[in-house]
C-alpha cells in the first residue's frame, strides 16, 4: 500500500467518524426534545426536533456525496 492509498483510507475513516459523531449529536438533541415534552414545553421541543431532522438530512446527504 502506498502513501496515497493510505491517505485516502485515513480520509475515508475520518469522514466516517465525523458522520457518526454528527448522528450521535443529533440523537442527543432528539432526547432533549423528549425531555422538554415531558416537562410541558412542547413548542421548543418541536422546534429542536425539526431542526435536528433537517440537520440529519443535510449530514446524510453530505456523507453520501463524499463516499
C-alpha positions as a Python dict, from the first residue, in 0.01 Angstrom:
ca = {
    (1, 'X'): (0, 0, 0),
    (2, 'X'): (149, 335, -99),
    (3, 'X'): (113, 663, 87),
    (4, 'X'): (-163, 796, -140),
    (5, 'X'): (-381, 490, -78),
    (6, 'X'): (-317, 516, 295),
    (7, 'X'): (-408, 886, 294),
    (8, 'X'): (-733, 810, 111),
    (9, 'X'): (-815, 536, 362),
    (10, 'X'): (-746, 770, 656),
    (11, 'X'): (-963, 1039, 498),
    (12, 'X'): (-1243, 790, 447),
    (13, 'X'): (-1221, 676, 809),
    (14, 'X'): (-1218, 1038, 929),
    (15, 'X'): (-1533, 1107, 726),
    (16, 'X'): (-1698, 802, 884),
    (17, 'X'): (-1607, 918, 1235),
    (18, 'X'): (-1737, 1269, 1168),
    (19, 'X'): (-2061, 1130, 1028),
    (20, 'X'): (-2117, 907, 1331),
    (21, 'X'): (-2038, 1190, 1573),
    (22, 'X'): (-2290, 1413, 1396),
    (23, 'X'): (-2559, 1146, 1416),
    (24, 'X'): (-2487, 1094, 1788),
    (25, 'X'): (-2512, 1468, 1849),
    (26, 'X'): (-2847, 1487, 1673),
    (27, 'X'): (-2968, 1190, 1877),
    (28, 'X'): (-2883, 1388, 2191),
    (29, 'X'): (-3095, 1677, 2063),
    (30, 'X'): (-3382, 1436, 1996),
    (31, 'X'): (-3352, 1314, 2356),
    (32, 'X'): (-3352, 1675, 2475),
    (33, 'X'): (-3674, 1737, 2287),
    (34, 'X'): (-3831, 1435, 2461),
    (35, 'X'): (-3732, 1579, 2798),
    (36, 'X'): (-3886, 1912, 2703),
    (37, 'X'): (-4214, 1743, 2605),
    (38, 'X'): (-4214, 1552, 2932),
    (39, 'X'): (-4169, 1881, 3122),
    (40, 'X'): (-4455, 2052, 2933),
    (41, 'X'): (-4251, 2255, 2684),
    (42, 'X'): (-4389, 2117, 2357),
    (43, 'X'): (-4317, 2414, 2130),
    (44, 'X'): (-3940, 2431, 2194),
    (45, 'X'): (-3930, 2050, 2170),
    (46, 'X'): (-4094, 2055, 1827),
    (47, 'X'): (-3857, 2330, 1713),
    (48, 'X'): (-3548, 2138, 1829),
    (49, 'X'): (-3674, 1813, 1679),
    (50, 'X'): (-3746, 1973, 1341),
    (51, 'X'): (-3402, 2133, 1332),
    (52, 'X'): (-3245, 1802, 1429),
    (53, 'X'): (-3426, 1622, 1148),
    (54, 'X'): (-3314, 1882, 893),
    (55, 'X'): (-2957, 1861, 1024),
    (56, 'X'): (-2965, 1482, 987),
    (57, 'X'): (-3087, 1510, 629),
    (58, 'X'): (-2810, 1755, 542),
    (59, 'X'): (-2546, 1544, 717),
    (60, 'X'): (-2657, 1224, 542),
    (61, 'X'): (-2661, 1395, 201),
    (62, 'X'): (-2314, 1535, 258),
    (63, 'X'): (-2182, 1199, 378),
    (64, 'X'): (-2322, 1015, 78),
    (65, 'X'): (-2184, 1277, -160),
    (66, 'X'): (-1835, 1227, -15),
    (67, 'X'): (-1848, 847, -46),
}
